[in-house]
Amino acid sequence: MKGLFRQKLAGGARPPRRTRRLHLVLGDQLDGRAAALRDLDPAVDTVFMAEVTEEARHVASHRQRTTLFLAAMRHFAIALAERRQPLRYVTLDDPTNTHSFAGELARAIATLSPQQVTVITPGEHRVARSLRETCADAGLSLDIMDDDSFTCSLADFDAWAEGRARLTMEYFYRQRRRDLDILVTAGKPTGGKWNYDQENREVFKSPPRVPAPYRGRPDPVTREVMALVEKTFPDAPGRLAAFHWPVQRRQALRALRKFITERLVHFGTYEDAMHTGEPFLYHSALSAALNLKLLSPHECVAAAVKAYQGGGASLNNVEGFVRQIIGWREFMRGVYFREGPGYTQRNGLEQTGGLPPFYWTGDTDLNCLRHCLGEVLEHGYGHHISRLMVIGNFALIAGVHPQRVHEWFLGMYVDGVAWVTAPNVVGMSQYADHGIVATKPYAASGKYIQRMSNYCRSCPYDVNERTGNEACPFNTLYWDFLIRHRRRLASNQRMKLVMSNMVRMEKAESSRITRQARALRRRLGIE
Ligand code: SF4
């Protein structure tokens, strides 16, 4: 038997000759404490896991994202084998691998003749549909079990959403704080306010030293995966050399501890700041571990609240973190499942452009994009403001089709999973869902980037100009975006002020902007 991973699995329990229950574990369901796993009887039940190229190719997946999923799956499988849980595991380099979940599930059913197939709710409609169809073809039904790794069940989200004219994340978040009794004192928000965003917009000027985030050195099992990914996906985007993500629970717990003791103290204060050479700043960088279920949201929030209670971090920093975990993250999941499979196809602004080729290489002279895209290529990561206000904002104001943007985001970040990436990109970043997630487009000129970063200081473009050879492209495209969508945006109360500025613009200036934006889009390969 070749390969360290296969050697480690070789001593595990074999699937029973006739399996009673075949339980599927997908790459983002690696919670060893899940109720679905606790219920298994090793005498008659088998866990099924498969590495398939389909999942790294249905959108172009960053080398680090593919490596993270596969390495974490393998460590999880080794832990199952050590627990003597019977396991059918198909590796990427298995010569009989059909390279689709459907194909591998069909083979597993044919070999093990299970009476029942179960899976925890898949995080993507596409996967759920494919698994359901495969089971139906085999004359079996697929039992989809609730995912207990979130703080809010889908049923509870629906109950909250029912009858509301619009879904507002802030109200959902407040309700969750009350329901879970987190930072609530006698029914009121601890400290008197639900939200400390006003204190969390500091610019990173003369900062304290930023402690490095947790970096896990790849172990031999992970290194084996890295070599396999390089060999199997030679054209995949991104670089693998700096891979450092937690691939097993004990590493994820270490990353959480390091964040709580070293970085939480300034997390909120600088959460919107961007700075060259600081891709992580004070962000937790725990989203990938959370999305793979190596960590639970409950333990992350409990650790942050404990730090606040022990005087280790102030309320604005802790509340900002808590809001991201039990507010924003769970709100996105609720929207994804409530809106159904058609959500990712929405294109409310009818944008049709292609993604600029430099999104895959970082090769651009726009300094902010060069840095933010460079971080993604290097780490498979960028924090929420570089995603929303630089990379997403540029695609929005340049007129890129939201599906192209969603595919890029889904594949290029190590934490990319459909239930969170779709509402975050299609809804929040690209305003393509007719205003379900965001009340107005997150469109901004270069002025926002200048205020929140040091990128503009060493950029060949002039952030004070909106037309002319040296004008900041964000400025040109921002005003062009308002001009192109003036009819749609005119009725948006939150856009009133900016739209009135646009309407007052001289005709000659608006024509100049339109002409320059069109030339820019052609030059950048957008149209
Ligand atoms: Fe980006 Fe414009 Fe600033 Fe250059 S001037 S860094 S393009 S916002």
PDB file of C-alpha atoms in Angstrom, residues 190-445:
ATOM      1  CA  THR A 190     -24.422  44.753  28.066  1.00  0.00           C
ATOM      2  CA  GLY A 191     -22.852  48.216  28.069  1.00  0.00           C
ATOM      3  CA  GLY A 192     -26.055  49.833  26.801  1.00  0.00           C
ATOM      4  CA  LYS A 193     -25.614  49.391  23.041  1.00  0.00           C
ATOM      5  CA  TRP A 194     -26.207  46.432  20.719  1.00  0.00           C
ATOM      6  CA  ASN A 195     -23.597  47.572  18.263  1.00  0.00           C
ATOM      7  CA  TYR A 196     -20.240  49.336  18.661  1.00  0.00           C
ATOM      8  CA  ASP A 197     -19.518  49.842  14.973  1.00  0.00           C
ATOM      9  CA  GLN A 198     -18.967  53.567  15.467  1.00  0.00           C
ATOM     10  CA  GLU A 199     -15.883  52.751  17.575  1.00  0.00           C
ATOM     11  CA  ASN A 200     -14.668  50.149  15.102  1.00  0.00           C
ATOM     12  CA  ARG A 201     -13.570  52.258  12.160  1.00  0.00           C
ATOM     13  CA  GLU A 202     -10.069  53.215  13.207  1.00  0.00           C
ATOM     14  CA  VAL A 203      -7.465  53.711  10.543  1.00  0.00           C
ATOM     15  CA  PHE A 204      -4.235  51.777  10.984  1.00  0.00           C
ATOM     16  CA  LYS A 205      -1.833  54.727  11.277  1.00  0.00           C
ATOM     17  CA  SER A 206       0.661  54.315  14.074  1.00  0.00           C
ATOM     18  CA  PRO A 207      -0.447  50.943  15.235  1.00  0.00           C
ATOM     19  CA  PRO A 208       0.779  48.703  17.988  1.00  0.00           C
ATOM     20  CA  ARG A 209       2.781  45.735  16.695  1.00  0.00           C
ATOM     21  CA  VAL A 210       0.445  43.169  15.122  1.00  0.00           C
ATOM     22  CA  PRO A 211       1.071  39.672  16.526  1.00  0.00           C
ATOM     23  CA  ALA A 212       1.286  37.042  13.792  1.00  0.00           C
ATOM     24  CA  PRO A 213      -1.713  34.733  13.485  1.00  0.00           C
ATOM     25  CA  TYR A 214      -1.433  31.005  14.158  1.00  0.00           C
ATOM     26  CA  ARG A 215       0.572  29.241  11.467  1.00  0.00           C
ATOM     27  CA  GLY A 216       0.402  25.451  11.502  1.00  0.00           C
ATOM     28  CA  ARG A 217       3.431  23.786   9.931  1.00  0.00           C
ATOM     29  CA  PRO A 218       2.138  21.175   7.444  1.00  0.00           C
ATOM     30  CA  ASP A 219       2.631  17.656   8.837  1.00  0.00           C
ATOM     31  CA  PRO A 220       3.519  14.661   6.597  1.00  0.00           C
ATOM     32  CA  VAL A 221      -0.156  13.878   5.843  1.00  0.00           C
ATOM     33  CA  THR A 222      -0.744  17.476   4.747  1.00  0.00           C
ATOM     34  CA  ARG A 223       2.487  17.561   2.757  1.00  0.00           C
ATOM     35  CA  GLU A 224       1.323  14.463   0.917  1.00  0.00           C
ATOM     36  CA  VAL A 225      -1.892  16.295   0.002  1.00  0.00           C
ATOM     37  CA  MET A 226       0.060  19.382  -1.111  1.00  0.00           C
ATOM     38  CA  ALA A 227       2.097  17.271  -3.534  1.00  0.00           C
ATOM     39  CA  LEU A 228      -1.059  15.565  -4.791  1.00  0.00           C
ATOM     40  CA  VAL A 229      -2.817  18.894  -5.380  1.00  0.00           C
ATOM     41  CA  GLU A 230       0.166  20.328  -7.272  1.00  0.00           C
ATOM     42  CA  LYS A 231       0.246  17.216  -9.452  1.00  0.00           C
ATOM     43  CA  THR A 232      -3.505  16.873 -10.047  1.00  0.00           C
ATOM     44  CA  PHE A 233      -4.353  20.557 -10.536  1.00  0.00           C
ATOM     45  CA  PRO A 234      -1.305  22.114 -12.227  1.00  0.00           C
ATOM     46  CA  ASP A 235      -3.425  24.982 -13.618  1.00  0.00           C
ATOM     47  CA  ALA A 236      -5.190  25.819 -10.350  1.00  0.00           C
ATOM     48  CA  PRO A 237      -4.966  29.456  -9.236  1.00  0.00           C
ATOM     49  CA  GLY A 238      -3.039  30.668  -6.196  1.00  0.00           C
ATOM     50  CA  ARG A 239       0.212  29.640  -4.546  1.00  0.00           C
ATOM     51  CA  LEU A 240       0.641  26.810  -2.073  1.00  0.00           C
ATOM     52  CA  ALA A 241       4.011  27.581  -0.461  1.00  0.00           C
ATOM     53  CA  ALA A 242       2.593  29.652   2.431  1.00  0.00           C
ATOM     54  CA  PHE A 243      -0.040  27.060   3.411  1.00  0.00           C
ATOM     55  CA  HIS A 244      -0.539  27.292   7.172  1.00  0.00           C
ATOM     56  CA  TRP A 245      -4.227  26.678   7.857  1.00  0.00           C
ATOM     57  CA  PRO A 246      -5.417  24.465  10.713  1.00  0.00           C
ATOM     58  CA  VAL A 247      -6.355  21.064   9.284  1.00  0.00           C
ATOM     59  CA  GLN A 248      -7.388  19.349  12.492  1.00  0.00           C
ATOM     60  CA  ARG A 249      -9.321  20.323  15.562  1.00  0.00           C
ATOM     61  CA  ARG A 250      -6.402  20.641  17.970  1.00  0.00           C
ATOM     62  CA  GLN A 251      -4.720  23.098  15.585  1.00  0.00           C
ATOM     63  CA  ALA A 252      -7.970  25.035  15.199  1.00  0.00           C
ATOM     64  CA  LEU A 253      -8.273  25.273  18.990  1.00  0.00           C
ATOM     65  CA  ARG A 254      -4.718  26.605  19.157  1.00  0.00           C
ATOM     66  CA  ALA A 255      -5.566  29.204  16.498  1.00  0.00           C
ATOM     67  CA  LEU A 256      -8.635  30.246  18.517  1.00  0.00           C
ATOM     68  CA  ARG A 257      -6.595  30.575  21.730  1.00  0.00           C
ATOM     69  CA  LYS A 258      -3.932  32.633  19.963  1.00  0.00           C
ATOM     70  CA  PHE A 259      -6.540  34.959  18.529  1.00  0.00           C
ATOM     71  CA  ILE A 260      -8.307  35.436  21.857  1.00  0.00           C
ATOM     72  CA  THR A 261      -5.119  36.140  23.825  1.00  0.00           C
ATOM     73  CA  GLU A 262      -3.208  38.200  21.244  1.00  0.00           C
ATOM     74  CA  ARG A 263      -5.465  39.695  18.586  1.00  0.00           C
ATOM     75  CA  LEU A 264      -8.991  40.120  19.925  1.00  0.00           C
ATOM     76  CA  VAL A 265      -7.791  43.110  21.944  1.00  0.00           C
ATOM     77  CA  HIS A 266      -7.749  45.247  18.754  1.00  0.00           C
ATOM     78  CA  PHE A 267     -10.010  43.186  16.477  1.00  0.00           C
ATOM     79  CA  GLY A 268     -12.983  45.534  16.427  1.00  0.00           C
ATOM     80  CA  THR A 269     -11.007  48.764  16.555  1.00  0.00           C
ATOM     81  CA  TYR A 270      -9.156  48.012  13.303  1.00  0.00           C
ATOM     82  CA  GLU A 271     -11.618  45.628  11.661  1.00  0.00           C
ATOM     83  CA  ASP A 272     -12.235  47.943   8.690  1.00  0.00           C
ATOM     84  CA  ALA A 273      -8.608  49.019   8.213  1.00  0.00           C
ATOM     85  CA  MET A 274      -6.340  47.810   5.419  1.00  0.00           C
ATOM     86  CA  HIS A 275      -2.563  48.079   5.274  1.00  0.00           C
ATOM     87  CA  THR A 276       0.186  46.895   2.959  1.00  0.00           C
ATOM     88  CA  GLY A 277       1.943  43.786   4.259  1.00  0.00           C
ATOM     89  CA  GLU A 278      -0.769  43.114   6.875  1.00  0.00           C
ATOM     90  CA  PRO A 279      -3.258  40.714   5.259  1.00  0.00           C
ATOM     91  CA  PHE A 280      -4.636  39.560   8.619  1.00  0.00           C
ATOM     92  CA  LEU A 281      -4.279  42.652  10.827  1.00  0.00           C
ATOM     93  CA  TYR A 282      -6.274  41.727  13.961  1.00  0.00           C
ATOM     94  CA  HIS A 283      -8.786  39.494  12.201  1.00  0.00           C
ATOM     95  CA  SER A 284      -9.311  36.042  13.656  1.00  0.00           C
ATOM     96  CA  ALA A 285      -8.725  34.137  10.375  1.00  0.00           C
ATOM     97  CA  LEU A 286     -10.903  31.411  11.937  1.00  0.00           C
ATOM     98  CA  SER A 287     -13.558  31.377   9.212  1.00  0.00           C
ATOM     99  CA  ALA A 288     -12.071  28.372   7.377  1.00  0.00           C
ATOM    100  CA  ALA A 289     -11.862  26.300  10.590  1.00  0.00           C
ATOM    101  CA  LEU A 290     -15.422  27.318  11.433  1.00  0.00           C
ATOM    102  CA  ASN A 291     -16.759  26.516   7.979  1.00  0.00           C
ATOM    103  CA  LEU A 292     -15.123  23.071   7.973  1.00  0.00           C
ATOM    104  CA  LYS A 293     -16.602  22.558  11.481  1.00  0.00           C
ATOM    105  CA  LEU A 294     -13.225  22.126  13.152  1.00  0.00           C
ATOM    106  CA  LEU A 295     -14.470  24.810  15.531  1.00  0.00           C
ATOM    107  CA  SER A 296     -17.971  25.574  16.716  1.00  0.00           C
ATOM    108  CA  PRO A 297     -19.423  29.089  16.804  1.00  0.00           C
ATOM    109  CA  HIS A 298     -20.490  28.458  20.411  1.00  0.00           C
ATOM    110  CA  GLU A 299     -16.911  27.910  21.619  1.00  0.00           C
ATOM    111  CA  CYS A 300     -15.559  30.909  19.664  1.00  0.00           C
ATOM    112  CA  VAL A 301     -18.155  33.246  21.124  1.00  0.00           C
ATOM    113  CA  ALA A 302     -17.787  31.783  24.634  1.00  0.00           C
ATOM    114  CA  ALA A 303     -14.012  32.342  24.508  1.00  0.00           C
ATOM    115  CA  ALA A 304     -14.424  35.965  23.386  1.00  0.00           C
ATOM    116  CA  VAL A 305     -17.054  36.737  26.042  1.00  0.00           C
ATOM    117  CA  LYS A 306     -14.850  35.148  28.701  1.00  0.00           C
ATOM    118  CA  ALA A 307     -11.975  37.396  27.588  1.00  0.00           C
ATOM    119  CA  TYR A 308     -14.253  40.424  28.009  1.00  0.00           C
ATOM    120  CA  GLN A 309     -15.441  39.294  31.439  1.00  0.00           C
ATOM    121  CA  GLY A 310     -11.857  38.703  32.519  1.00  0.00           C
ATOM    122  CA  GLY A 311     -10.751  42.154  31.362  1.00  0.00           C
ATOM    123  CA  GLY A 312      -8.711  40.817  28.440  1.00  0.00           C
ATOM    124  CA  ALA A 313     -10.592  42.737  25.730  1.00  0.00           C
ATOM    125  CA  SER A 314     -12.943  45.699  25.660  1.00  0.00           C
ATOM    126  CA  LEU A 315     -16.604  45.522  24.705  1.00  0.00           C
ATOM    127  CA  ASN A 316     -16.284  47.110  21.253  1.00  0.00           C
ATOM    128  CA  ASN A 317     -13.750  44.456  20.206  1.00  0.00           C
ATOM    129  CA  VAL A 318     -15.666  41.528  21.666  1.00  0.00           C
ATOM    130  CA  GLU A 319     -19.085  42.671  20.445  1.00  0.00           C
ATOM    131  CA  GLY A 320     -17.728  43.126  16.899  1.00  0.00           C
ATOM    132  CA  PHE A 321     -16.457  39.547  16.899  1.00  0.00           C
ATOM    133  CA  VAL A 322     -19.651  38.122  18.418  1.00  0.00           C
ATOM    134  CA  ARG A 323     -21.711  39.949  15.765  1.00  0.00           C
ATOM    135  CA  GLN A 324     -19.702  38.380  12.940  1.00  0.00           C
ATOM    136  CA  ILE A 325     -20.174  34.875  14.361  1.00  0.00           C
ATOM    137  CA  ILE A 326     -23.782  34.714  15.586  1.00  0.00           C
ATOM    138  CA  GLY A 327     -25.120  37.632  13.541  1.00  0.00           C
ATOM    139  CA  TRP A 328     -23.622  38.014  10.090  1.00  0.00           C
ATOM    140  CA  ARG A 329     -22.500  34.390   9.528  1.00  0.00           C
ATOM    141  CA  GLU A 330     -25.757  32.758  10.598  1.00  0.00           C
ATOM    142  CA  PHE A 331     -27.840  35.402   8.839  1.00  0.00           C
ATOM    143  CA  MET A 332     -26.073  34.568   5.563  1.00  0.00           C
ATOM    144  CA  ARG A 333     -26.813  30.872   6.039  1.00  0.00           C
ATOM    145  CA  GLY A 334     -30.466  31.550   6.774  1.00  0.00           C
ATOM    146  CA  VAL A 335     -30.836  33.658   3.624  1.00  0.00           C
ATOM    147  CA  TYR A 336     -29.100  31.050   1.429  1.00  0.00           C
ATOM    148  CA  PHE A 337     -31.426  28.243   2.448  1.00  0.00           C
ATOM    149  CA  ARG A 338     -34.551  30.379   2.598  1.00  0.00           C
ATOM    150  CA  GLU A 339     -34.025  31.776  -0.906  1.00  0.00           C
ATOM    151  CA  GLY A 340     -33.377  28.381  -2.491  1.00  0.00           C
ATOM    152  CA  PRO A 341     -31.305  27.139  -5.443  1.00  0.00           C
ATOM    153  CA  GLY A 342     -32.107  30.048  -7.796  1.00  0.00           C
ATOM    154  CA  TYR A 343     -30.431  32.588  -5.502  1.00  0.00           C
ATOM    155  CA  THR A 344     -26.964  32.401  -7.047  1.00  0.00           C
ATOM    156  CA  GLN A 345     -28.374  33.118 -10.534  1.00  0.00           C
ATOM    157  CA  ARG A 346     -29.776  36.516  -9.581  1.00  0.00           C
ATOM    158  CA  ASN A 347     -28.594  39.575 -11.443  1.00  0.00           C
ATOM    159  CA  GLY A 348     -30.727  42.412 -10.163  1.00  0.00           C
ATOM    160  CA  LEU A 349     -28.592  45.126 -11.795  1.00  0.00           C
ATOM    161  CA  GLU A 350     -28.361  43.216 -15.097  1.00  0.00           C
ATOM    162  CA  GLN A 351     -24.574  43.481 -15.209  1.00  0.00           C
ATOM    163  CA  THR A 352     -22.953  41.514 -18.011  1.00  0.00           C
ATOM    164  CA  GLY A 353     -19.178  42.112 -17.934  1.00  0.00           C
ATOM    165  CA  GLY A 354     -16.472  39.477 -17.661  1.00  0.00           C
ATOM    166  CA  LEU A 355     -14.070  39.225 -14.729  1.00  0.00           C
ATOM    167  CA  PRO A 356     -10.836  41.142 -15.461  1.00  0.00           C
ATOM    168  CA  PRO A 357      -8.032  38.597 -16.121  1.00  0.00           C
ATOM    169  CA  PHE A 358      -5.865  40.227 -13.429  1.00  0.00           C
ATOM    170  CA  TYR A 359      -8.176  38.766 -10.755  1.00  0.00           C
ATOM    171  CA  TRP A 360      -6.323  35.483 -11.387  1.00  0.00           C
ATOM    172  CA  THR A 361      -2.800  36.919 -11.356  1.00  0.00           C
ATOM    173  CA  GLY A 362      -2.805  40.135  -9.326  1.00  0.00           C
ATOM    174  CA  ASP A 363      -0.998  41.707 -12.258  1.00  0.00           C
ATOM    175  CA  THR A 364      -2.452  45.238 -12.238  1.00  0.00           C
ATOM    176  CA  ASP A 365      -1.130  48.741 -11.610  1.00  0.00           C
ATOM    177  CA  LEU A 366      -4.093  49.641  -9.378  1.00  0.00           C
ATOM    178  CA  ASN A 367      -2.171  49.452  -6.112  1.00  0.00           C
ATOM    179  CA  CYS A 368      -5.086  48.546  -3.835  1.00  0.00           C
ATOM    180  CA  LEU A 369      -6.193  45.683  -6.067  1.00  0.00           C
ATOM    181  CA  ARG A 370      -2.627  44.500  -6.585  1.00  0.00           C
ATOM    182  CA  HIS A 371      -2.156  44.181  -2.818  1.00  0.00           C
ATOM    183  CA  CYS A 372      -5.569  42.700  -2.002  1.00  0.00           C
ATOM    184  CA  LEU A 373      -5.489  40.202  -4.886  1.00  0.00           C
ATOM    185  CA  GLY A 374      -1.863  39.377  -4.044  1.00  0.00           C
ATOM    186  CA  GLU A 375      -2.920  38.441  -0.502  1.00  0.00           C
ATOM    187  CA  VAL A 376      -5.611  36.122  -1.851  1.00  0.00           C
ATOM    188  CA  LEU A 377      -3.194  34.445  -4.248  1.00  0.00           C
ATOM    189  CA  GLU A 378      -0.605  34.045  -1.479  1.00  0.00           C
ATOM    190  CA  HIS A 379      -2.849  32.950   1.397  1.00  0.00           C
ATOM    191  CA  GLY A 380      -6.296  32.140  -0.005  1.00  0.00           C
ATOM    192  CA  TYR A 381      -7.430  34.836   2.366  1.00  0.00           C
ATOM    193  CA  GLY A 382      -8.321  38.502   2.687  1.00  0.00           C
ATOM    194  CA  HIS A 383     -10.355  40.111   5.438  1.00  0.00           C
ATOM    195  CA  HIS A 384     -13.900  41.355   5.000  1.00  0.00           C
ATOM    196  CA  ILE A 385     -13.105  44.917   3.940  1.00  0.00           C
ATOM    197  CA  SER A 386     -10.587  43.975   1.247  1.00  0.00           C
ATOM    198  CA  ARG A 387     -13.225  41.515  -0.033  1.00  0.00           C
ATOM    199  CA  LEU A 388     -16.149  43.936   0.126  1.00  0.00           C
ATOM    200  CA  MET A 389     -14.705  47.375  -0.501  1.00  0.00           C
ATOM    201  CA  VAL A 390     -11.807  46.666  -2.854  1.00  0.00           C
ATOM    202  CA  ILE A 391     -12.207  43.386  -4.771  1.00  0.00           C
ATOM    203  CA  GLY A 392     -16.011  43.131  -4.681  1.00  0.00           C
ATOM    204  CA  ASN A 393     -16.543  46.877  -5.018  1.00  0.00           C
ATOM    205  CA  PHE A 394     -14.370  47.048  -8.136  1.00  0.00           C
ATOM    206  CA  ALA A 395     -16.287  44.198  -9.823  1.00  0.00           C
ATOM    207  CA  LEU A 396     -19.591  45.866  -8.911  1.00  0.00           C
ATOM    208  CA  ILE A 397     -18.805  49.341 -10.226  1.00  0.00           C
ATOM    209  CA  ALA A 398     -17.047  47.937 -13.309  1.00  0.00           C
ATOM    210  CA  GLY A 399     -20.202  46.016 -14.284  1.00  0.00           C
ATOM    211  CA  VAL A 400     -19.001  42.405 -13.935  1.00  0.00           C
ATOM    212  CA  HIS A 401     -21.684  39.689 -14.048  1.00  0.00           C
ATOM    213  CA  PRO A 402     -22.410  38.694 -10.404  1.00  0.00           C
ATOM    214  CA  GLN A 403     -22.134  34.992 -11.178  1.00  0.00           C
ATOM    215  CA  ARG A 404     -18.557  35.437 -12.411  1.00  0.00           C
ATOM    216  CA  VAL A 405     -17.775  37.322  -9.197  1.00  0.00           C
ATOM    217  CA  HIS A 406     -19.440  34.663  -7.045  1.00  0.00           C
ATOM    218  CA  GLU A 407     -17.523  31.844  -8.740  1.00  0.00           C
ATOM    219  CA  TRP A 408     -14.249  33.665  -8.152  1.00  0.00           C
ATOM    220  CA  PHE A 409     -14.977  34.304  -4.467  1.00  0.00           C
ATOM    221  CA  LEU A 410     -16.204  30.751  -3.904  1.00  0.00           C
ATOM    222  CA  GLY A 411     -13.034  29.205  -5.307  1.00  0.00           C
ATOM    223  CA  MET A 412     -10.358  31.674  -4.256  1.00  0.00           C
ATOM    224  CA  TYR A 413     -10.805  31.868  -0.481  1.00  0.00           C
ATOM    225  CA  VAL A 414     -10.009  28.977   1.826  1.00  0.00           C
ATOM    226  CA  ASP A 415     -13.296  29.613   3.637  1.00  0.00           C
ATOM    227  CA  GLY A 416     -15.330  29.533   0.406  1.00  0.00           C
ATOM    228  CA  VAL A 417     -18.519  27.486   0.859  1.00  0.00           C
ATOM    229  CA  ALA A 418     -21.730  28.239  -1.013  1.00  0.00           C
ATOM    230  CA  TRP A 419     -24.080  28.934   1.914  1.00  0.00           C
ATOM    231  CA  VAL A 420     -21.979  31.907   3.015  1.00  0.00           C
ATOM    232  CA  THR A 421     -20.262  32.996  -0.204  1.00  0.00           C
ATOM    233  CA  ALA A 422     -23.483  33.254  -2.243  1.00  0.00           C
ATOM    234  CA  PRO A 423     -25.350  35.721   0.014  1.00  0.00           C
ATOM    235  CA  ASN A 424     -22.107  37.545   0.779  1.00  0.00           C
ATOM    236  CA  VAL A 425     -21.247  38.049  -2.895  1.00  0.00           C
ATOM    237  CA  VAL A 426     -24.507  37.904  -4.835  1.00  0.00           C
ATOM    238  CA  GLY A 427     -26.421  39.796  -2.156  1.00  0.00           C
ATOM    239  CA  MET A 428     -24.113  41.948  -0.086  1.00  0.00           C
ATOM    240  CA  SER A 429     -21.227  42.689  -2.415  1.00  0.00           C
ATOM    241  CA  GLN A 430     -22.891  42.737  -5.854  1.00  0.00           C
ATOM    242  CA  TYR A 431     -26.413  43.877  -4.864  1.00  0.00           C
ATOM    243  CA  ALA A 432     -27.801  41.320  -7.294  1.00  0.00           C
ATOM    244  CA  ASP A 433     -30.552  39.850  -5.065  1.00  0.00           C
ATOM    245  CA  HIS A 434     -32.912  42.855  -5.297  1.00  0.00           C
ATOM    246  CA  GLY A 435     -31.872  44.134  -1.882  1.00  0.00           C
ATOM    247  CA  ILE A 436     -32.500  41.092   0.328  1.00  0.00           C
ATOM    248  CA  VAL A 437     -29.137  41.194   2.114  1.00  0.00           C
ATOM    249  CA  ALA A 438     -28.065  44.819   1.617  1.00  0.00           C
ATOM    250  CA  THR A 439     -30.233  47.933   1.733  1.00  0.00           C
ATOM    251  CA  LYS A 440     -27.981  49.688  -0.789  1.00  0.00           C
ATOM    252  CA  PRO A 441     -25.071  48.747  -3.058  1.00  0.00           C
ATOM    253  CA  TYR A 442     -21.638  48.648  -1.391  1.00  0.00           C
ATOM    254  CA  ALA A 443     -20.271  50.869  -4.153  1.00  0.00           C
ATOM    255  CA  ALA A 444     -17.516  53.313  -3.254  1.00  0.00           C
ATOM    256  CA  SER A 445     -15.025  55.587  -4.934  1.00  0.00           C
TER     257      SER A 445
END
